[in-house]
XYZ file of C-alpha atoms in Angstrom:
600
model
C -0.038 -0.077 0.069
C 1.661 3.263 -1.050
C 0.875 6.448 0.552
C -0.101 9.079 -2.137
C 0.094 12.799 -1.989
C -2.360 13.833 0.799
C -5.220 16.239 0.634
C -6.052 18.201 3.785
C -9.750 18.132 4.590
C -11.738 18.034 7.769
C -14.585 15.906 9.034
C -16.777 18.912 8.258
C -17.101 17.255 4.700
C -19.339 14.722 6.210
C -22.269 17.187 5.824
C -23.488 18.352 2.358
C -20.693 19.974 0.237
C -20.736 21.948 -2.985
C -20.384 19.950 -6.286
C -16.946 21.412 -6.829
C -15.654 20.098 -3.434
C -12.855 17.521 -3.326
C -14.086 14.124 -2.992
C -13.133 12.035 -0.098
C -9.984 9.697 -0.718
C -8.298 7.078 1.420
C -5.312 9.407 1.605
C -7.163 12.620 2.971
C -5.882 14.025 6.297
C -8.767 13.817 8.885
C -9.268 15.591 12.161
C -9.186 13.384 15.173
C -12.650 12.510 16.414
C -13.710 14.184 19.634
C -16.581 13.166 21.903
C -17.501 15.044 24.976
C -19.778 12.359 26.723
C -20.133 8.703 27.125
C -23.598 8.777 25.844
C -22.627 10.398 22.540
C -19.690 7.981 22.029
C -21.863 4.906 22.836
C -24.406 6.134 20.232
C -21.752 6.582 17.690
C -19.983 3.215 18.458
C -23.349 1.380 18.128
C -23.694 3.080 14.745
C -20.305 2.186 13.712
C -20.629 -1.541 14.547
C -23.832 -1.740 12.628
C -22.411 0.211 9.644
C -19.321 -2.051 9.271
C -21.649 -5.010 9.231
C -24.014 -3.338 6.748
C -20.934 -2.389 4.555
C -19.724 -6.000 4.665
C -23.144 -7.400 3.491
C -23.579 -8.851 6.897
C -26.787 -6.991 7.852
C -28.748 -9.215 8.313
C -26.254 -11.576 9.531
C -25.947 -14.673 7.202
C -26.907 -17.957 8.779
C -23.831 -19.798 10.086
C -23.691 -23.030 8.077
C -21.646 -26.057 9.227
C -18.021 -25.234 9.354
C -16.979 -28.954 8.482
C -13.451 -28.335 9.929
C -10.571 -30.525 8.886
C -7.345 -30.353 11.164
C -4.560 -32.664 9.890
C -0.944 -33.304 9.426
C -0.135 -32.214 12.948
C 3.749 -31.629 13.420
C 5.090 -31.563 16.994
C 7.902 -29.363 18.022
C 9.492 -28.168 21.182
C 6.529 -26.738 23.295
C 4.027 -26.522 20.382
C 2.592 -28.197 17.396
C 1.420 -26.883 13.890
C -1.433 -28.362 11.973
C -2.983 -27.616 8.633
C -6.634 -26.436 8.549
C -9.738 -26.000 6.298
C -13.270 -25.194 6.733
C -16.293 -23.891 5.122
C -17.173 -20.348 5.898
C -19.890 -20.438 3.325
C -21.108 -23.817 1.654
C -18.587 -24.851 -0.792
C -16.081 -21.951 0.061
C -12.924 -22.793 2.167
C -10.961 -20.898 4.474
C -7.373 -22.240 4.694
C -4.550 -21.786 7.300
C -2.299 -23.223 10.084
C -3.180 -23.938 13.611
C -0.557 -23.490 16.423
C -1.184 -25.335 19.594
C 0.666 -25.236 22.920
C 1.872 -28.574 24.269
C -0.706 -30.021 26.851
C -4.445 -30.304 27.064
C -5.484 -26.901 27.955
C -8.036 -25.160 27.976
C -5.946 -22.270 26.417
C -6.714 -18.857 25.247
C -6.713 -18.296 21.517
C -5.651 -15.668 18.945
C -6.931 -15.180 15.325
C -3.941 -13.650 13.474
C -4.836 -12.655 10.036
C -1.833 -11.732 7.856
C -1.355 -8.636 5.561
C 0.082 -8.141 2.045
C 3.308 -9.946 2.545
C 4.742 -11.647 -0.426
C 4.435 -15.151 1.087
C 1.053 -14.374 3.016
C 0.889 -16.269 6.282
C 4.101 -18.080 5.414
C 6.161 -14.870 5.448
C 9.386 -15.198 7.430
C 11.490 -12.168 6.986
C 13.099 -9.540 9.459
C 10.163 -7.066 8.819
C 7.536 -9.810 9.486
C 7.707 -13.379 10.473
C 4.280 -14.817 10.719
C 5.225 -18.348 11.504
C 7.404 -16.776 14.190
C 4.709 -15.186 16.054
C 2.259 -18.332 15.763
C 5.221 -20.295 17.370
C 5.947 -17.782 20.093
C 2.409 -17.346 21.100
C 1.793 -21.157 21.294
C 4.954 -21.494 23.452
C 3.298 -18.724 25.726
C 0.361 -21.067 26.118
C -2.148 -19.677 23.494
C -3.876 -21.412 20.497
C -3.223 -19.474 17.309
C -5.092 -19.746 13.926
C -3.483 -17.988 11.135
C -5.808 -18.005 8.030
C -5.071 -17.241 4.366
C -6.502 -13.970 2.966
C -8.649 -14.629 0.010
C -6.449 -15.599 -3.014
C -3.276 -16.025 -1.119
C -1.422 -19.392 -0.650
C -4.002 -22.158 -0.185
C -7.045 -19.982 -0.720
C -7.356 -20.718 -4.496
C -11.179 -20.390 -5.175
C -11.007 -16.676 -5.729
C -8.530 -14.165 -6.609
C -7.529 -11.340 -4.427
C -9.216 -8.893 -7.068
C -12.668 -10.635 -6.534
C -15.889 -8.510 -6.762
C -17.847 -6.154 -9.033
C -20.796 -3.978 -9.092
C -23.210 -6.896 -9.189
C -21.701 -8.503 -6.164
C -21.566 -5.048 -4.432
C -25.335 -4.572 -4.943
C -25.799 -7.791 -2.928
C -23.205 -6.848 -0.312
C -20.698 -9.464 -1.347
C -17.050 -7.809 -1.593
C -13.682 -9.042 -0.959
C -13.322 -7.000 2.401
C -16.683 -8.256 3.447
C -15.871 -11.829 2.543
C -12.553 -11.576 4.621
C -14.383 -10.146 7.599
C -16.954 -13.073 7.567
C -14.030 -15.513 7.241
C -12.685 -14.021 10.336
C -15.881 -14.242 12.330
C -16.074 -17.862 11.215
C -12.443 -18.231 12.308
C -13.502 -17.298 15.783
C -16.425 -19.820 15.629
C -13.700 -22.478 14.513
C -11.545 -21.584 17.387
C -14.376 -21.753 19.855
C -15.217 -25.234 18.434
C -11.901 -26.625 19.672
C -12.304 -28.543 22.907
C -8.801 -27.129 24.344
C -9.692 -23.492 23.577
C -11.210 -21.278 26.213
C -14.406 -19.742 24.673
C -14.066 -16.549 26.748
C -10.629 -15.694 26.056
C -10.044 -14.806 22.407
C -7.823 -12.197 20.789
C -6.904 -10.908 17.362
C -3.789 -9.315 15.962
C -2.306 -8.637 12.390
C -0.337 -6.030 10.507
C -0.997 -3.771 7.759
C -3.945 -5.576 5.933
C -4.014 -7.957 8.650
C -4.252 -4.749 11.105
C -7.309 -3.704 8.984
C -8.878 -7.187 9.501
C -8.184 -7.031 13.048
C -9.806 -3.789 14.084
C -12.790 -4.568 11.700
C -13.299 -7.754 13.311
C -12.908 -6.440 16.791
C -15.499 -3.725 16.127
C -18.281 -5.911 15.122
C -17.557 -9.335 17.366
C -17.440 -8.828 21.102
C -15.755 -12.152 21.427
C -12.484 -10.453 20.680
C -11.453 -9.777 24.198
C -8.250 -8.087 23.276
C -6.950 -6.505 19.865
C -3.620 -5.518 18.616
C -3.760 -4.037 15.070
C -0.125 -3.160 14.004
C 0.884 -0.261 11.663
C -2.551 0.447 10.368
C -4.680 3.012 12.411
C -4.112 6.211 10.649
C -5.853 9.526 10.112
C -4.267 9.993 6.762
C -4.190 6.548 5.177
C -7.211 4.317 5.400
C -5.956 1.073 3.638
C -5.068 0.873 -0.051
C -6.205 -2.611 -1.087
C -9.544 -3.871 -2.183
C -9.719 -6.083 0.727
C -9.701 -3.270 3.162
C -12.290 -1.094 1.261
C -15.896 -2.338 1.614
C -18.204 -0.079 -0.401
C -19.731 2.560 1.569
C -17.553 1.976 4.754
C -15.897 5.322 5.076
C -18.165 7.746 3.731
C -18.360 9.311 7.360
C -15.698 7.797 9.469
C -12.149 6.575 9.667
C -10.142 3.673 10.825
C -9.489 5.664 13.990
C -13.105 5.448 15.102
C -13.822 1.866 13.741
C -10.507 0.808 15.865
C -12.013 2.588 18.995
C -15.441 0.815 18.650
C -13.783 -2.117 20.635
C -13.683 0.120 23.785
C -13.499 -0.619 26.665
C -12.120 -4.109 25.621
C -8.243 -3.765 25.597
C -6.593 -2.418 22.511
C -2.836 -1.825 21.702
C -2.002 0.434 18.904
C 1.485 -0.478 17.408
C 2.992 2.074 15.012
C 6.348 2.866 13.094
C 8.191 5.892 12.274
C 8.421 4.719 8.864
C 4.889 4.670 7.399
C 1.397 6.326 8.025
C 1.247 5.489 11.484
C 4.333 7.703 12.572
C 2.248 10.280 14.286
C 0.207 7.793 16.268
C 1.516 8.989 19.629
C 0.706 12.611 18.890
C -2.667 12.267 16.839
C -4.385 8.857 16.795
C -3.870 7.465 20.185
C -4.708 10.715 22.142
C -8.109 10.648 20.408
C -8.666 6.920 21.146
C -7.359 7.242 24.751
C -9.960 10.013 25.256
C -12.757 7.761 24.073
C -11.486 5.168 26.592
C -11.551 7.854 29.340
C -15.104 8.541 28.630
C -15.724 4.755 29.539
C -13.320 4.821 32.538
C -11.083 2.441 30.927
C -7.781 4.336 30.234
C -5.656 1.390 31.526
C -7.241 -0.717 28.794
C -5.723 1.263 25.871
C -2.000 1.728 25.149
C 0.431 2.616 22.264
C 3.937 2.144 21.192
C 6.110 3.226 18.269
C 9.119 1.653 16.774
C 11.819 3.274 14.654
C 11.299 1.052 11.693
C 9.527 0.730 8.195
C 6.074 -0.904 7.703
C 6.505 -4.100 9.626
C 5.402 -6.591 12.148
C 9.042 -7.058 13.272
C 10.462 -8.657 16.581
C 10.034 -5.422 18.494
C 6.289 -5.107 17.450
C 5.856 -8.755 18.148
C 7.192 -8.643 21.498
C 5.037 -5.697 22.596
C 2.071 -7.707 21.428
C 3.077 -10.739 23.231
C 3.081 -8.713 26.625
C -0.206 -7.229 25.971
C -2.096 -10.153 25.050
C -0.677 -12.206 27.739
C -1.695 -9.591 30.253
C -5.237 -9.634 28.987
C -5.898 -13.244 28.072
C -3.660 -14.901 30.852
C -3.554 -12.253 33.718
C 0.165 -11.780 33.146
C 1.795 -8.772 34.843
C 1.732 -5.571 32.900
C 5.146 -4.903 31.083
C 6.203 -3.375 27.788
C 7.371 -6.412 26.105
C 7.976 -10.310 26.318
C 11.041 -11.550 24.984
C 10.710 -13.569 21.808
C 12.441 -17.086 21.839
C 14.609 -18.149 18.898
C 12.347 -20.346 16.419
C 12.845 -22.442 13.328
C 10.238 -22.384 10.659
C 9.022 -25.620 8.966
C 9.330 -25.965 5.190
C 6.672 -24.197 3.165
C 5.468 -27.403 1.646
C 4.962 -28.753 5.129
C 2.772 -25.810 6.110
C 0.675 -25.464 2.845
C -2.757 -27.056 3.198
C -3.247 -28.319 -0.350
C 0.315 -28.844 -1.399
C 0.102 -31.781 -3.604
C -3.661 -32.014 -2.942
C -6.763 -31.213 -4.939
C -9.367 -28.893 -3.331
C -12.041 -30.589 -1.467
C -14.819 -32.185 -3.544
C -17.678 -29.628 -3.789
C -15.297 -26.500 -3.784
C -17.339 -23.812 -5.800
C -16.209 -21.683 -8.637
C -16.361 -17.900 -8.480
C -19.639 -17.798 -10.241
C -21.066 -20.364 -8.207
C -19.942 -18.626 -4.878
C -21.636 -15.461 -6.130
C -24.917 -17.194 -7.154
C -24.868 -19.167 -3.661
C -24.365 -15.914 -1.777
C -27.171 -13.957 -3.862
C -29.690 -16.943 -3.593
C -28.975 -17.268 0.218
C -29.460 -13.415 0.430
C -32.749 -13.584 -1.614
C -34.118 -16.264 0.708
C -32.960 -14.776 4.047
C -34.695 -11.381 3.099
C -38.085 -12.925 2.923
C -37.785 -13.812 6.586
C -36.081 -10.506 7.664
C -38.031 -8.098 9.930
C -38.606 -4.802 8.356
C -36.766 -3.083 11.125
C -33.538 -4.891 10.092
C -34.140 -4.309 6.465
C -34.753 -0.653 7.086
C -31.430 -0.295 8.843
C -29.589 -2.124 6.045
C -31.251 0.306 3.639
C -30.418 3.252 5.578
C -26.747 2.264 5.754
C -26.809 1.639 1.888
C -28.196 5.057 1.263
C -25.760 6.754 3.902
C -28.698 7.804 6.116
C -28.056 5.632 9.115
C -25.656 8.048 10.829
C -28.440 10.345 11.620
C -29.620 8.266 14.267
C -26.252 8.471 16.027
C -23.647 11.113 17.041
C -21.130 12.165 14.567
C -17.776 13.642 15.226
C -18.286 17.313 15.945
C -21.639 17.044 17.486
C -25.056 15.422 17.665
C -27.425 15.255 14.724
C -25.032 15.970 11.850
C -26.409 14.900 8.576
C -25.281 12.097 6.417
C -22.912 13.162 3.377
C -25.022 15.118 0.828
C -28.104 15.265 3.100
C -29.948 18.137 4.625
C -30.016 18.412 8.538
C -32.434 15.927 10.048
C -34.435 18.961 11.755
C -34.989 20.519 8.389
C -38.473 19.261 7.962
C -39.502 20.464 11.329
C -38.569 24.124 10.493
C -40.272 24.426 7.195
C -43.927 25.648 7.158
C -46.445 22.776 6.476
C -49.141 23.211 3.764
C -52.538 21.444 3.545
C -52.502 21.890 -0.372
C -49.119 20.229 -1.353
C -46.474 21.667 -3.280
C -45.301 19.419 -6.218
C -41.560 18.654 -6.541
C -40.604 17.720 -9.987
C -37.531 15.366 -10.965
C -36.519 14.124 -14.249
C -38.386 14.389 -17.646
C -41.859 14.088 -16.562
C -43.147 15.461 -20.044
C -46.237 17.656 -19.786
C -47.051 16.657 -16.070
C -45.272 19.861 -14.739
C -47.140 22.178 -17.052
C -50.433 20.389 -16.232
C -50.047 20.605 -12.537
C -49.421 24.253 -12.705
C -52.445 24.883 -14.738
C -54.307 22.907 -12.007
C -53.183 25.478 -9.393
C -50.440 23.614 -7.853
C -47.052 25.094 -6.843
C -44.498 23.180 -8.888
C -40.787 23.285 -8.073
C -38.017 21.289 -9.832
C -35.445 19.550 -7.767
C -31.764 20.717 -8.390
C -29.077 17.897 -8.455
C -25.620 17.905 -7.799
C -23.240 17.605 -10.657
C -21.144 14.314 -10.719
C -17.619 14.706 -12.038
C -17.013 11.373 -13.399
C -13.484 12.171 -14.666
C -12.438 13.268 -11.049
C -14.234 10.230 -9.484
C -12.485 7.915 -11.842
C -8.997 9.022 -10.459
C -9.951 8.053 -6.740
C -8.951 4.633 -5.769
C -11.909 2.771 -4.163
C -14.188 5.693 -4.704
C -17.399 4.045 -3.619
C -15.726 3.369 -0.077
C -15.522 7.132 0.539
C -18.178 8.758 -1.556
C -21.783 8.474 -2.749
C -22.361 6.948 -6.184
C -24.266 9.096 -8.617
C -27.491 7.249 -7.743
C -26.854 7.666 -4.071
C -26.345 11.373 -4.564
C -29.543 11.590 -6.452
C -31.324 9.898 -3.538
C -29.564 12.441 -1.118
C -30.676 15.334 -3.178
C -34.296 14.268 -3.323
C -34.276 13.742 0.428
C -33.047 17.218 0.935
C -35.813 18.729 -1.242
C -38.566 16.660 0.573
C -37.396 17.677 3.752
C -37.239 21.420 2.738
C -40.710 21.004 1.625
C -42.716 18.906 4.070
C -45.965 17.384 2.949
C -44.844 17.623 -0.672
C -45.868 15.405 -3.611
C -43.099 14.150 -5.641
C -43.457 13.513 -9.428
C -40.355 11.957 -11.081
C -39.485 9.994 -14.134
C -36.550 7.873 -15.114
C -33.643 7.335 -12.984
C -34.771 10.224 -10.883
C -37.825 8.075 -10.211
C -35.983 5.270 -8.982
C -34.008 7.568 -6.698
C -37.353 9.134 -5.508
C -38.660 5.755 -4.440
C -35.599 5.093 -2.366
C -35.752 8.835 -0.886
C -39.161 7.956 0.218
C -37.989 5.449 2.709
C -35.915 8.286 4.270
C -38.046 11.290 3.865
C -41.831 9.955 2.939
C -43.477 12.445 0.770
C -47.141 12.805 0.840
C -47.374 10.888 -2.413
C -44.820 9.945 -4.977
C -45.805 9.464 -8.772
C -42.811 7.742 -10.288
C -42.418 6.652 -13.882
C -39.596 4.197 -13.870
C -39.439 3.926 -17.613
C -39.795 0.093 -17.802
C -37.281 -0.643 -14.996
C -37.060 -4.345 -14.297
C -36.561 -4.652 -10.560
C -35.747 -8.299 -10.850
C -32.644 -7.792 -13.029
C -29.244 -7.015 -11.340
C -28.012 -5.663 -14.762
C -30.587 -2.987 -14.631
C -29.589 -2.010 -11.057
C -26.020 -1.735 -12.124
C -26.852 0.547 -15.217
C -29.539 2.655 -13.579
C -29.393 2.733 -9.732
C -26.091 1.343 -8.704
C -25.876 1.716 -4.984
C -23.690 -0.883 -3.114
C -25.815 -2.919 -0.605
C -29.006 -1.795 -2.163
C -30.210 -5.184 -3.238
C -28.903 -6.901 0.093
C -31.284 -4.446 1.987
C -34.295 -5.219 -0.073
C -34.088 -2.249 -2.244
C -37.705 -0.971 -3.516
C -39.438 -3.641 -1.483
C -38.118 -2.363 1.669
C -38.507 1.355 0.527
C -42.156 0.663 -0.194
C -42.645 -1.019 3.122
C -41.320 2.180 4.795
C -43.514 4.553 2.776
C -46.858 2.473 2.800
C -49.468 3.726 0.516
C -47.334 6.570 -0.688
C -45.775 5.226 -3.886
C -47.257 5.121 -7.201
C -45.013 3.385 -9.697
C -45.911 3.444 -13.447
C -44.218 2.415 -16.504
C -43.105 -0.381 -14.477
C -41.196 -3.392 -15.612
C -41.145 -6.879 -14.007
C -40.054 -7.390 -10.385
C -42.295 -4.575 -8.769
C -45.054 -6.965 -7.845
C -45.379 -7.403 -4.199
C -43.399 -4.078 -3.134
C -46.296 -2.566 -1.376
C -46.531 0.124 -4.014
C -49.437 0.959 -6.395
C -48.082 -0.451 -9.644
C -49.003 0.446 -13.267
C -47.270 -1.213 -15.977
C -48.175 1.448 -18.647
C -47.098 5.035 -18.169
C -49.613 7.226 -16.667
C -50.686 10.490 -18.661
C -50.225 14.181 -17.522
C -53.909 14.200 -16.780
C -53.776 10.815 -14.673
C -50.988 12.407 -12.648
C -53.007 15.544 -12.104
C -56.098 13.364 -10.921
C -53.756 11.448 -8.575
C -52.260 14.683 -6.928
C -55.770 16.328 -6.711
C -57.122 13.159 -4.982
C -54.239 13.294 -2.541
C -54.777 16.993 -1.840
C -58.270 16.242 -0.607
C -57.079 13.840 2.171
C -56.091 15.029 5.506
C -52.387 15.447 6.289
C -50.791 12.320 7.167
C-alpha cells in the first residue's frame, strides 16, 4: 500500500458539500474524532458496529452454516505443534490456514492472526515480519493461534484477491466483506476446539491484517483483546480492495472503527517509517480520550518503533506482553522476549500442497450465485426493522440516528440536516416537486393550481471520480447522490408530492424511505426490478439489493408510492403498480385526490 500525496480536509465534509468540493479519498488528512460524553460515544459506536456489518453485507447476519472443519498433518515441536486447517465459511467456500497449539491439554486462550500483504502471506518469514514466528511464540506462551489465508493467497485458491464487482456489491458481497466473514467464522472455529477457552479470544495482524483485526474487533464482542499493527491512521485508510468495503468510510475513519472495541483492551503499534508515524501525537490521544469517557484508560496503550512498515520482533514482543496480560492475567510489562524459532518448510505448512481442493469446492460464479440465492431467501424472513437499517446504511443515512464527530445530529453526506423538515412551514395543499423528464405533467399541475418546483441535483464529476482509488468506499455513487438530493428537497418542503421520471424516479422511490412524501408518482421507464443488470446500469448503490431495495422502501412509505411504467419485479413491493405510463391528466388526478386527504 503506497501513501499518495495527501489532501487536507476535515470531518466537516461529512455534511453536504458543493459539487466542486474535493471527493473523499483514502489518503485525505482527517481531524481526530472528539466526543464529550459517554452517551455520545456509545451512540456513535453502536452506529459504527452496525455500519461495518452493513457495508460488509452482514446485515442481516447470514446464517452460520456448518464449518465442517478438517485439522490434519499435525507436526510436534518443542513446546508446540502446528497443523493444517480448512473449513467452510460458506457452503463450498473454504478458509485455509495453520493452527499453532501449545503442548498440553488446555484449555488455552486463543488468538486469530490474519496476515497482511506479505509476499508469502501467512508463510512470510523475514526480518520485517515473521508470521510463523509469532504463531510459534504465542503457542509457546500457552495460546492457540489460527492463522488464516487472505482470499487469493497461498491455499485460498477459489477466488482471486481482486474478487468482486458491481453486481456483487449490490448484494453486499465484496472481497473485504468476505474476509470479515471468514474471520468471524475463524472465531467460530477456534471456539469449536475442545482445548480452547471460549471466553478468551484475541486478534492481531499488521497492515492489511491490522485492518482485518480492528474491523473484526469492532463487530464481534468475542474479541477480548486487539492488537492492530501499523494500520490505524488519520491519513491512510487502507490501499487494497480487501480493506475497502463499499460505503464503509463515507463518514468515518479507521481511528473511530478501531476505537469501537472500547472498553475492551486495545494496543496500537506504530512505526516511524509509514503512515502510523504520528500515532502517539494524533491517533492515540483521540482513542485514549474515548477510553477515558468509559473509565477504561488502563485498557488502551500505544507504542512506536523506529522502523519501516512491519510486524518485526519489536512489534511482536510488545504484542506478546499485551495479549498475555489480558488473556492470561500476566503482569503488565512493555514487552515479552521472543524465543528463537525455526520455521517448517513451506510445503509442510501449505494445506493443499500436492492435494486437490475438497470435493464440492465452488467456482467464483457459483460462490456469487450461492451468496445471492441465500440473501434473497434470507430477506423474505428478515424483519422490516433490520431491512430498514440495512437500507439506511446503503443510502448513507443511518448516521442520522447517532452522534457524529463534531456534535449530535450531523447529517449524512449530501443530506439536509435532520431537523430541516420541522423548521419548514406545513401546507394543506401540497407543493409538487419535479425530478427528471416528466413530460407535460409539470405544466398540467401548474395549470391545475399547484405550486411546482424542480429539484436541483448535484453535478457528478466522473473524470475526477475515476481518479480516486476505491471511490465507492469514501463517496456516494451518482445514484446515491440523487437519492440524497431528493431527500434534501423533501425535507425542505414537508408534505410535498413528488413527481419523477426515469432514473430520478428510482432515486425518488428510495428517498421516500428516508423522507416519505405525501405522495410519490414515479415513472420508472420500464425498469425491471428483478434484474441485477438494470440496477447496475441505472441505480447502482452498493448494498441496495442486500437491503431489499424497492420492496423495503415501499414498506417504509406505505401507500405513498405510485409506480408507473413499471417493468417486471415490482410486484409485491407494497406500491401501487401500473405497467403502462400514466398520462399528465392521470397524474394531475392523483395529486388532486391526494390534496383532498387529511395530512398524514
